[in-house]
Amino acid sequence: MKKITVPDIAGMKAGGRKIPVLTAYSFPMARILDMAGIPMFIVGDSVGMVEAGYDNTMPVTMDEMIYHSRAVARGRTYALVVTDMPFGSYQTGMDEARRNAARLVKEGGAEAVKVEGGGRMAGVIRAIADMDIPVMGHIGLTPQSIYRMGGFRVQGRLDAEGERIIEDARAVEEAGAFSVVLEGIPAGLAKEITGALKIPTIGIGAGPHCDGQVLVVNDMLGLNPDAHLPKYVKQYADLKGEISAATARYIKDVSEGIFPSEEHSY
Ligand code: KIV
């Protein structure tokens, strides 16, 4: 298969082809998903919630993002790797934003970075894109804004809020982003934004009319032990069930002296 690039992703919208995206955080998962044909990974700061057990994404650091991004980049041969800029790595000044974006590329193997926020982040998006680092925007329900939003709440239900999100989408495109995640917004609003933009929209909790769709891989595969799944998630496997059953069999085999046997001995 041919390596996917940023222009290929833009070409998928132009060609009317939907863009399937998954998050990835580790080498083995990236390898499996890449071999299955996923064209784009987001190394999301959701890693803090689904892999490190934090309540939200705020504590995730640059060093943690670099570690996970590098593992994913090593695991893929085909998919485009887009890595999240974590909270505090780009809001504190253009130089800091540029330096951190460059670290994600140099040390994390990212081919693009993702920045949360609309119009207010346009300057940051432009500054990073001017370094020839492709930028993915992220608007609507932006998890790094949970303290302002009062939690993980659907955005844009009111007309005025919807108008602001449309302006955010335009600002992100004008600033030079190559695509934009639309998270937690009504399907009708996502449809309007998708029709208005030239760059691809990647939805999560944004209905069926986006150019692409992303899910957190742990949600998609049923790997979250306790979490309540949001309404927008479709679970395609029950890995939690598979792992529990396999572990129970292992415990039984070892307890009963069935494993290891001669077959597994030197
Ligand atoms: O952090 C994340 O995983 C994300 C994607 C779900 C878009 O931002």
PDB file of C-alpha atoms and ligand atoms in Angstrom:
ATOM      1  CA  MET A   1       0.000   0.000   0.000  1.00  0.00           C
ATOM      2  CA  LYS A   2       1.128   3.563  -0.701  1.00  0.00           C
ATOM      3  CA  LYS A   3       2.098   5.791   2.228  1.00  0.00           C
ATOM      4  CA  ILE A   4      -0.694   8.266   2.995  1.00  0.00           C
ATOM      5  CA  THR A   5       0.265  11.944   3.000  1.00  0.00           C
ATOM      6  CA  VAL A   6      -1.469  15.176   3.932  1.00  0.00           C
ATOM      7  CA  PRO A   7      -2.354  15.946   0.261  1.00  0.00           C
ATOM      8  CA  ASP A   8      -3.878  12.444  -0.007  1.00  0.00           C
ATOM      9  CA  ILE A   9      -6.240  13.293   2.862  1.00  0.00           C
ATOM     10  CA  ALA A  10      -7.320  16.507   1.120  1.00  0.00           C
ATOM     11  CA  GLY A  11      -7.755  14.459  -2.074  1.00  0.00           C
ATOM     12  CA  MET A  12     -10.128  12.084  -0.313  1.00  0.00           C
ATOM     13  CA  LYS A  13     -12.574  14.943   0.318  1.00  0.00           C
ATOM     14  CA  ALA A  14     -12.176  16.204  -3.226  1.00  0.00           C
ATOM     15  CA  GLY A  15     -12.813  12.671  -4.519  1.00  0.00           C
ATOM     16  CA  GLY A  16     -15.856  12.181  -2.288  1.00  0.00           C
ATOM     17  CA  ARG A  17     -14.187   9.361  -0.313  1.00  0.00           C
ATOM     18  CA  LYS A  18     -14.905   9.155   3.440  1.00  0.00           C
ATOM     19  CA  ILE A  19     -11.887   9.271   5.756  1.00  0.00           C
ATOM     20  CA  PRO A  20     -11.781   6.644   8.552  1.00  0.00           C
ATOM     21  CA  VAL A  21      -9.543   7.716  11.450  1.00  0.00           C
ATOM     22  CA  LEU A  22      -8.676   6.089  14.781  1.00  0.00           C
ATOM     23  CA  THR A  23      -6.645   7.199  17.743  1.00  0.00           C
ATOM     24  CA  ALA A  24      -3.552   5.141  18.539  1.00  0.00           C
ATOM     25  CA  TYR A  25      -1.114   5.310  21.415  1.00  0.00           C
ATOM     26  CA  SER A  26       1.184   2.281  21.185  1.00  0.00           C
ATOM     27  CA  PHE A  27       3.455   0.410  18.775  1.00  0.00           C
ATOM     28  CA  PRO A  28       1.506  -2.882  18.626  1.00  0.00           C
ATOM     29  CA  MET A  29      -1.882  -1.223  18.198  1.00  0.00           C
ATOM     30  CA  ALA A  30      -0.535   1.094  15.496  1.00  0.00           C
ATOM     31  CA  ARG A  31       0.971  -1.879  13.711  1.00  0.00           C
ATOM     32  CA  ILE A  32      -2.289  -3.862  13.762  1.00  0.00           C
ATOM     33  CA  LEU A  33      -4.490  -0.944  12.694  1.00  0.00           C
ATOM     34  CA  ASP A  34      -2.036   0.130  10.000  1.00  0.00           C
ATOM     35  CA  MET A  35      -1.945  -3.385   8.538  1.00  0.00           C
ATOM     36  CA  ALA A  36      -5.769  -3.377   8.588  1.00  0.00           C
ATOM     37  CA  GLY A  37      -5.643  -0.306   6.323  1.00  0.00           C
ATOM     38  CA  ILE A  38      -6.540   2.713   8.478  1.00  0.00           C
ATOM     39  CA  PRO A  39      -5.291   5.795   6.571  1.00  0.00           C
ATOM     40  CA  MET A  40      -4.824   8.199   9.494  1.00  0.00           C
ATOM     41  CA  PHE A  41      -3.968   8.036  13.208  1.00  0.00           C
ATOM     42  CA  ILE A  42      -4.523  10.732  15.751  1.00  0.00           C
ATOM     43  CA  VAL A  43      -2.177  10.252  18.694  1.00  0.00           C
ATOM     44  CA  GLY A  44      -4.696  11.982  20.932  1.00  0.00           C
ATOM     45  CA  ASP A  45      -4.133  13.473  24.353  1.00  0.00           C
ATOM     46  CA  SER A  46      -7.097  11.211  25.210  1.00  0.00           C
ATOM     47  CA  VAL A  47      -4.191   8.843  25.986  1.00  0.00           C
ATOM     48  CA  GLY A  48      -4.230  10.474  29.427  1.00  0.00           C
ATOM     49  CA  MET A  49      -7.784   9.282  30.041  1.00  0.00           C
ATOM     50  CA  VAL A  50      -7.869   5.874  28.343  1.00  0.00           C
ATOM     51  CA  GLU A  51      -4.305   4.697  29.024  1.00  0.00           C
ATOM     52  CA  ALA A  52      -3.198   6.629  32.133  1.00  0.00           C
ATOM     53  CA  GLY A  53      -6.509   6.823  34.010  1.00  0.00           C
ATOM     54  CA  TYR A  54      -6.784  10.618  34.363  1.00  0.00           C
ATOM     55  CA  ASP A  55     -10.278  12.160  34.560  1.00  0.00           C
ATOM     56  CA  ASN A  56      -9.519  14.503  31.683  1.00  0.00           C
ATOM     57  CA  THR A  57      -6.755  15.425  29.237  1.00  0.00           C
ATOM     58  CA  MET A  58      -5.370  18.444  31.142  1.00  0.00           C
ATOM     59  CA  PRO A  59      -2.415  16.745  32.906  1.00  0.00           C
ATOM     60  CA  VAL A  60      -0.917  15.228  29.724  1.00  0.00           C
ATOM     61  CA  THR A  61       2.606  16.526  29.044  1.00  0.00           C
ATOM     62  CA  MET A  62       4.721  17.084  25.928  1.00  0.00           C
ATOM     63  CA  ASP A  63       7.075  14.281  26.969  1.00  0.00           C
ATOM     64  CA  GLU A  64       4.140  11.866  27.261  1.00  0.00           C
ATOM     65  CA  MET A  65       2.837  12.872  23.821  1.00  0.00           C
ATOM     66  CA  ILE A  66       6.293  12.435  22.309  1.00  0.00           C
ATOM     67  CA  TYR A  67       6.660   8.972  23.845  1.00  0.00           C
ATOM     68  CA  HIS A  68       3.303   7.755  22.485  1.00  0.00           C
ATOM     69  CA  SER A  69       3.697   9.482  19.127  1.00  0.00           C
ATOM     70  CA  ARG A  70       7.111   7.893  18.582  1.00  0.00           C
ATOM     71  CA  ALA A  71       5.708   4.444  19.369  1.00  0.00           C
ATOM     72  CA  VAL A  72       2.835   4.929  16.905  1.00  0.00           C
ATOM     73  CA  ALA A  73       5.139   6.335  14.217  1.00  0.00           C
ATOM     74  CA  ARG A  74       7.379   3.275  14.564  1.00  0.00           C
ATOM     75  CA  GLY A  75       4.359   0.989  14.245  1.00  0.00           C
ATOM     76  CA  ARG A  76       2.999   2.329  10.993  1.00  0.00           C
ATOM     77  CA  THR A  77       4.188   2.087   7.437  1.00  0.00           C
ATOM     78  CA  TYR A  78       1.136   3.464   5.681  1.00  0.00           C
ATOM     79  CA  ALA A  79      -1.059   5.716   7.842  1.00  0.00           C
ATOM     80  CA  LEU A  80      -0.577   9.459   8.379  1.00  0.00           C
ATOM     81  CA  VAL A  81       0.356  10.273  12.006  1.00  0.00           C
ATOM     82  CA  VAL A  82      -1.216  13.402  13.496  1.00  0.00           C
ATOM     83  CA  THR A  83      -0.226  14.135  17.102  1.00  0.00           C
ATOM     84  CA  ASP A  84      -2.086  16.262  19.626  1.00  0.00           C
ATOM     85  CA  MET A  85      -0.444  19.301  21.137  1.00  0.00           C
ATOM     86  CA  PRO A  86      -1.265  18.888  24.838  1.00  0.00           C
ATOM     87  CA  PHE A  87      -2.740  21.590  27.080  1.00  0.00           C
ATOM     88  CA  GLY A  88      -0.194  24.324  27.827  1.00  0.00           C
ATOM     89  CA  SER A  89       2.082  23.499  24.906  1.00  0.00           C
ATOM     90  CA  TYR A  90       0.723  26.107  22.473  1.00  0.00           C
ATOM     91  CA  GLN A  91      -1.462  28.566  24.411  1.00  0.00           C
ATOM     92  CA  THR A  92       1.448  30.353  26.062  1.00  0.00           C
ATOM     93  CA  GLY A  93       3.027  32.057  23.058  1.00  0.00           C
ATOM     94  CA  MET A  94       3.920  31.589  19.406  1.00  0.00           C
ATOM     95  CA  ASP A  95       7.546  30.653  20.023  1.00  0.00           C
ATOM     96  CA  GLU A  96       6.559  28.003  22.529  1.00  0.00           C
ATOM     97  CA  ALA A  97       3.885  26.681  20.122  1.00  0.00           C
ATOM     98  CA  ARG A  98       6.364  26.498  17.241  1.00  0.00           C
ATOM     99  CA  ARG A  99       9.038  24.861  19.397  1.00  0.00           C
ATOM    100  CA  ASN A 100       6.614  22.232  20.705  1.00  0.00           C
ATOM    101  CA  ALA A 101       5.169  21.484  17.261  1.00  0.00           C
ATOM    102  CA  ALA A 102       8.728  20.972  16.003  1.00  0.00           C
ATOM    103  CA  ARG A 103       9.438  18.602  18.937  1.00  0.00           C
ATOM    104  CA  LEU A 104       6.410  16.471  18.024  1.00  0.00           C
ATOM    105  CA  VAL A 105       7.754  16.165  14.481  1.00  0.00           C
ATOM    106  CA  LYS A 106      11.465  15.716  15.332  1.00  0.00           C
ATOM    107  CA  GLU A 107      11.177  13.591  18.465  1.00  0.00           C
ATOM    108  CA  GLY A 108       7.663  12.160  18.101  1.00  0.00           C
ATOM    109  CA  GLY A 109       7.707  11.231  14.413  1.00  0.00           C
ATOM    110  CA  ALA A 110       4.481  13.198  13.801  1.00  0.00           C
ATOM    111  CA  GLU A 111       3.676  14.268  10.247  1.00  0.00           C
ATOM    112  CA  ALA A 112       1.105  16.805  11.439  1.00  0.00           C
ATOM    113  CA  VAL A 113      -0.051  18.252  14.765  1.00  0.00           C
ATOM    114  CA  LYS A 114      -3.515  18.957  16.158  1.00  0.00           C
ATOM    115  CA  VAL A 115      -4.453  22.163  17.965  1.00  0.00           C
ATOM    116  CA  GLU A 116      -7.727  22.712  19.837  1.00  0.00           C
ATOM    117  CA  GLY A 117      -9.623  25.986  19.427  1.00  0.00           C
ATOM    118  CA  GLY A 118     -11.082  28.102  16.631  1.00  0.00           C
ATOM    119  CA  GLY A 119     -10.655  31.819  15.909  1.00  0.00           C
ATOM    120  CA  ARG A 120      -8.659  32.441  19.078  1.00  0.00           C
ATOM    121  CA  MET A 121      -6.071  29.884  17.949  1.00  0.00           C
ATOM    122  CA  ALA A 122      -5.844  31.092  14.329  1.00  0.00           C
ATOM    123  CA  GLY A 123      -2.505  32.835  14.972  1.00  0.00           C
ATOM    124  CA  VAL A 124      -1.005  29.681  16.448  1.00  0.00           C
ATOM    125  CA  ILE A 125      -2.282  27.534  13.556  1.00  0.00           C
ATOM    126  CA  ARG A 126      -0.793  29.988  11.054  1.00  0.00           C
ATOM    127  CA  ALA A 127       2.541  30.163  12.883  1.00  0.00           C
ATOM    128  CA  ILE A 128       2.916  26.370  12.910  1.00  0.00           C
ATOM    129  CA  ALA A 129       1.657  25.931   9.339  1.00  0.00           C
ATOM    130  CA  ASP A 130       4.202  28.570   8.245  1.00  0.00           C
ATOM    131  CA  MET A 131       6.927  26.190   9.450  1.00  0.00           C
ATOM    132  CA  ASP A 132       5.526  23.661   6.945  1.00  0.00           C
ATOM    133  CA  ILE A 133       4.126  21.529   9.732  1.00  0.00           C
ATOM    134  CA  PRO A 134       0.591  20.569   8.681  1.00  0.00           C
ATOM    135  CA  VAL A 135      -2.007  21.471  11.321  1.00  0.00           C
ATOM    136  CA  MET A 136      -5.330  19.816  12.068  1.00  0.00           C
ATOM    137  CA  GLY A 137      -7.828  22.068  13.869  1.00  0.00           C
ATOM    138  CA  HIS A 138     -10.289  20.855  16.507  1.00  0.00           C
ATOM    139  CA  ILE A 139     -13.472  22.790  17.315  1.00  0.00           C
ATOM    140  CA  GLY A 140     -16.840  22.327  19.039  1.00  0.00           C
ATOM    141  CA  LEU A 141     -16.413  20.290  22.204  1.00  0.00           C
ATOM    142  CA  THR A 142     -12.717  20.860  22.855  1.00  0.00           C
ATOM    143  CA  PRO A 143     -11.674  18.679  25.814  1.00  0.00           C
ATOM    144  CA  GLN A 144      -8.909  21.101  26.839  1.00  0.00           C
ATOM    145  CA  SER A 145     -11.689  23.681  27.507  1.00  0.00           C
ATOM    146  CA  ILE A 146     -13.676  21.548  29.964  1.00  0.00           C
ATOM    147  CA  TYR A 147     -13.147  23.928  32.874  1.00  0.00           C
ATOM    148  CA  ARG A 148     -14.660  26.797  30.852  1.00  0.00           C
ATOM    149  CA  MET A 149     -17.415  24.604  29.326  1.00  0.00           C
ATOM    150  CA  GLY A 150     -18.305  23.026  32.689  1.00  0.00           C
ATOM    151  CA  GLY A 151     -17.593  19.476  31.509  1.00  0.00           C
ATOM    152  CA  PHE A 152     -17.794  17.363  28.371  1.00  0.00           C
ATOM    153  CA  ARG A 153     -20.924  19.000  26.940  1.00  0.00           C
ATOM    154  CA  VAL A 154     -22.310  19.053  23.407  1.00  0.00           C
ATOM    155  CA  GLN A 155     -21.626  22.506  21.926  1.00  0.00           C
ATOM    156  CA  GLY A 156     -23.557  24.555  19.379  1.00  0.00           C
ATOM    157  CA  ARG A 157     -27.107  23.605  20.332  1.00  0.00           C
ATOM    158  CA  LEU A 158     -28.110  27.259  20.552  1.00  0.00           C
ATOM    159  CA  ASP A 159     -28.152  29.318  17.330  1.00  0.00           C
ATOM    160  CA  ALA A 160     -25.611  31.856  18.594  1.00  0.00           C
ATOM    161  CA  GLU A 161     -23.226  29.101  19.674  1.00  0.00           C
ATOM    162  CA  GLY A 162     -23.658  27.394  16.311  1.00  0.00           C
ATOM    163  CA  GLU A 163     -22.781  30.636  14.503  1.00  0.00           C
ATOM    164  CA  ARG A 164     -19.626  30.962  16.596  1.00  0.00           C
ATOM    165  CA  ILE A 165     -18.595  27.399  15.720  1.00  0.00           C
ATOM    166  CA  ILE A 166     -19.123  28.095  12.003  1.00  0.00           C
ATOM    167  CA  GLU A 167     -16.896  31.184  12.367  1.00  0.00           C
ATOM    168  CA  ASP A 168     -14.322  29.033  14.183  1.00  0.00           C
ATOM    169  CA  ALA A 169     -14.359  26.525  11.309  1.00  0.00           C
ATOM    170  CA  ARG A 170     -13.775  29.297   8.761  1.00  0.00           C
ATOM    171  CA  ALA A 171     -10.997  30.827  10.878  1.00  0.00           C
ATOM    172  CA  VAL A 172      -9.221  27.468  11.192  1.00  0.00           C
ATOM    173  CA  GLU A 173      -9.380  26.913   7.431  1.00  0.00           C
ATOM    174  CA  GLU A 174      -8.201  30.457   6.653  1.00  0.00           C
ATOM    175  CA  ALA A 175      -5.311  30.054   9.098  1.00  0.00           C
ATOM    176  CA  GLY A 176      -4.005  27.181   6.989  1.00  0.00           C
ATOM    177  CA  ALA A 177      -5.213  23.999   8.711  1.00  0.00           C
ATOM    178  CA  PHE A 178      -5.333  20.980   6.382  1.00  0.00           C
ATOM    179  CA  SER A 179      -8.350  19.433   8.154  1.00  0.00           C
ATOM    180  CA  VAL A 180     -10.474  19.975  11.241  1.00  0.00           C
ATOM    181  CA  VAL A 181     -12.005  17.733  13.901  1.00  0.00           C
ATOM    182  CA  LEU A 182     -15.619  18.579  14.726  1.00  0.00           C
ATOM    183  CA  GLU A 183     -16.384  17.176  18.168  1.00  0.00           C
ATOM    184  CA  GLY A 184     -19.664  17.028  20.081  1.00  0.00           C
ATOM    185  CA  ILE A 185     -21.860  19.223  17.898  1.00  0.00           C
ATOM    186  CA  PRO A 186     -25.315  18.633  16.348  1.00  0.00           C
ATOM    187  CA  ALA A 187     -25.316  16.722  13.055  1.00  0.00           C
ATOM    188  CA  GLY A 188     -27.005  19.589  11.169  1.00  0.00           C
ATOM    189  CA  LEU A 189     -24.319  22.045  12.215  1.00  0.00           C
ATOM    190  CA  ALA A 190     -21.556  19.601  11.194  1.00  0.00           C
ATOM    191  CA  LYS A 191     -23.264  19.207   7.805  1.00  0.00           C
ATOM    192  CA  GLU A 192     -23.329  22.969   7.279  1.00  0.00           C
ATOM    193  CA  ILE A 193     -19.645  23.327   8.231  1.00  0.00           C
ATOM    194  CA  THR A 194     -18.623  20.373   6.038  1.00  0.00           C
ATOM    195  CA  GLY A 195     -20.418  21.949   3.071  1.00  0.00           C
ATOM    196  CA  ALA A 196     -18.834  25.348   3.715  1.00  0.00           C
ATOM    197  CA  LEU A 197     -15.193  24.210   4.034  1.00  0.00           C
ATOM    198  CA  LYS A 198     -12.747  23.006   1.398  1.00  0.00           C
ATOM    199  CA  ILE A 199     -10.662  21.141   3.989  1.00  0.00           C
ATOM    200  CA  PRO A 200     -11.945  17.767   5.270  1.00  0.00           C
ATOM    201  CA  THR A 201     -13.962  17.665   8.485  1.00  0.00           C
ATOM    202  CA  ILE A 202     -13.380  14.685  10.771  1.00  0.00           C
ATOM    203  CA  GLY A 203     -16.317  14.087  13.098  1.00  0.00           C
ATOM    204  CA  ILE A 204     -16.569  12.591  16.564  1.00  0.00           C
ATOM    205  CA  GLY A 205     -20.015  12.928  18.053  1.00  0.00           C
ATOM    206  CA  ALA A 206     -20.907  15.132  15.073  1.00  0.00           C
ATOM    207  CA  GLY A 207     -23.213  12.882  13.050  1.00  0.00           C
ATOM    208  CA  PRO A 208     -22.986  11.290   9.608  1.00  0.00           C
ATOM    209  CA  HIS A 209     -22.292  14.267   7.345  1.00  0.00           C
ATOM    210  CA  CYS A 210     -18.594  14.900   8.040  1.00  0.00           C
ATOM    211  CA  ASP A 211     -15.907  13.971   5.497  1.00  0.00           C
ATOM    212  CA  GLY A 212     -14.368  11.516   7.944  1.00  0.00           C
ATOM    213  CA  GLN A 213     -14.916   9.929  11.329  1.00  0.00           C
ATOM    214  CA  VAL A 214     -12.596   9.369  14.283  1.00  0.00           C
ATOM    215  CA  LEU A 215     -13.144   7.189  17.342  1.00  0.00           C
ATOM    216  CA  VAL A 216     -10.970   6.594  20.371  1.00  0.00           C
ATOM    217  CA  VAL A 217      -9.633   3.127  19.593  1.00  0.00           C
ATOM    218  CA  ASN A 218     -10.185   1.840  23.143  1.00  0.00           C
ATOM    219  CA  ASP A 219     -13.905   2.742  22.853  1.00  0.00           C
ATOM    220  CA  MET A 220     -14.195   1.211  19.379  1.00  0.00           C
ATOM    221  CA  LEU A 221     -12.618  -2.080  20.492  1.00  0.00           C
ATOM    222  CA  GLY A 222     -14.366  -2.332  23.867  1.00  0.00           C
ATOM    223  CA  LEU A 223     -11.165  -1.858  25.866  1.00  0.00           C
ATOM    224  CA  ASN A 224     -12.426   0.555  28.505  1.00  0.00           C
ATOM    225  CA  PRO A 225     -12.918  -1.376  31.750  1.00  0.00           C
ATOM    226  CA  ASP A 226     -15.238   1.013  33.615  1.00  0.00           C
ATOM    227  CA  ALA A 227     -16.007   3.896  31.320  1.00  0.00           C
ATOM    228  CA  HIS A 228     -19.526   4.800  30.325  1.00  0.00           C
ATOM    229  CA  LEU A 229     -19.498   4.999  26.529  1.00  0.00           C
ATOM    230  CA  PRO A 230     -20.813   8.203  24.991  1.00  0.00           C
ATOM    231  CA  LYS A 231     -23.865   7.899  22.702  1.00  0.00           C
ATOM    232  CA  TYR A 232     -21.772   8.514  19.579  1.00  0.00           C
ATOM    233  CA  VAL A 233     -19.539   5.439  20.073  1.00  0.00           C
ATOM    234  CA  LYS A 234     -20.140   2.272  18.080  1.00  0.00           C
ATOM    235  CA  GLN A 235     -18.284  -0.645  19.659  1.00  0.00           C
ATOM    236  CA  TYR A 236     -16.911  -3.077  17.067  1.00  0.00           C
ATOM    237  CA  ALA A 237     -15.331  -5.622  19.409  1.00  0.00           C
ATOM    238  CA  ASP A 238     -15.391  -6.694  23.049  1.00  0.00           C
ATOM    239  CA  LEU A 239     -11.682  -6.882  23.885  1.00  0.00           C
ATOM    240  CA  LYS A 240     -12.419  -6.389  27.571  1.00  0.00           C
ATOM    241  CA  GLY A 241     -14.515  -9.596  27.448  1.00  0.00           C
ATOM    242  CA  GLU A 242     -11.846 -11.430  25.413  1.00  0.00           C
ATOM    243  CA  ILE A 243      -9.068 -10.375  27.799  1.00  0.00           C
ATOM    244  CA  SER A 244     -11.082 -11.302  30.917  1.00  0.00           C
ATOM    245  CA  ALA A 245     -11.936 -14.738  29.513  1.00  0.00           C
ATOM    246  CA  ALA A 246      -8.333 -15.397  28.402  1.00  0.00           C
ATOM    247  CA  THR A 247      -7.025 -14.321  31.813  1.00  0.00           C
ATOM    248  CA  ALA A 248      -9.494 -16.597  33.610  1.00  0.00           C
ATOM    249  CA  ARG A 249      -8.322 -19.537  31.445  1.00  0.00           C
ATOM    250  CA  TYR A 250      -4.671 -18.702  32.192  1.00  0.00           C
ATOM    251  CA  ILE A 251      -5.321 -18.505  35.958  1.00  0.00           C
ATOM    252  CA  LYS A 252      -7.101 -21.866  35.822  1.00  0.00           C
ATOM    253  CA  ASP A 253      -4.342 -23.543  33.756  1.00  0.00           C
ATOM    254  CA  VAL A 254      -1.545 -22.316  36.030  1.00  0.00           C
ATOM    255  CA  SER A 255      -3.500 -23.100  39.212  1.00  0.00           C
ATOM    256  CA  GLU A 256      -4.256 -26.640  38.021  1.00  0.00           C
ATOM    257  CA  GLY A 257      -0.741 -27.325  36.693  1.00  0.00           C
ATOM    258  CA  ILE A 258      -1.956 -27.545  33.095  1.00  0.00           C
ATOM    259  CA  PHE A 259       0.378 -24.746  31.938  1.00  0.00           C
ATOM    260  CA  PRO A 260       3.328 -24.806  31.423  1.00  0.00           C
ATOM    261  CA  SER A 261       3.374 -28.326  30.021  1.00  0.00           C
ATOM    262  CA  GLU A 262       6.112 -30.347  28.274  1.00  0.00           C
ATOM    263  CA  GLU A 263       5.066 -28.622  25.044  1.00  0.00           C
ATOM    264  CA  HIS A 264       6.108 -25.221  26.454  1.00  0.00           C
ATOM    265  CA  SER A 265       9.333 -26.448  28.107  1.00  0.00           C
ATOM    266  CA  TYR A 266      12.974 -26.563  26.919  1.00  0.00           C
TER     267      TYR A 266
HETATM  268  O1  KIV B   1      -7.539  13.286  22.069  1.00  0.00           O
HETATM  269  C1  KIV B   1      -8.150  12.695  21.163  1.00  0.00           C
HETATM  270  O2  KIV B   1      -8.183  11.460  21.115  1.00  0.00           O
HETATM  271  C2  KIV B   1      -8.808  13.483  20.141  1.00  0.00           C
HETATM  272  C3  KIV B   1      -9.572  12.773  19.073  1.00  0.00           C
HETATM  273  C4  KIV B   1     -10.704  11.987  19.582  1.00  0.00           C
HETATM  274  C5  KIV B   1     -10.019  13.680  18.021  1.00  0.00           C
HETATM  275  O3  KIV B   1      -8.722  14.672  20.177  1.00  0.00           O
END
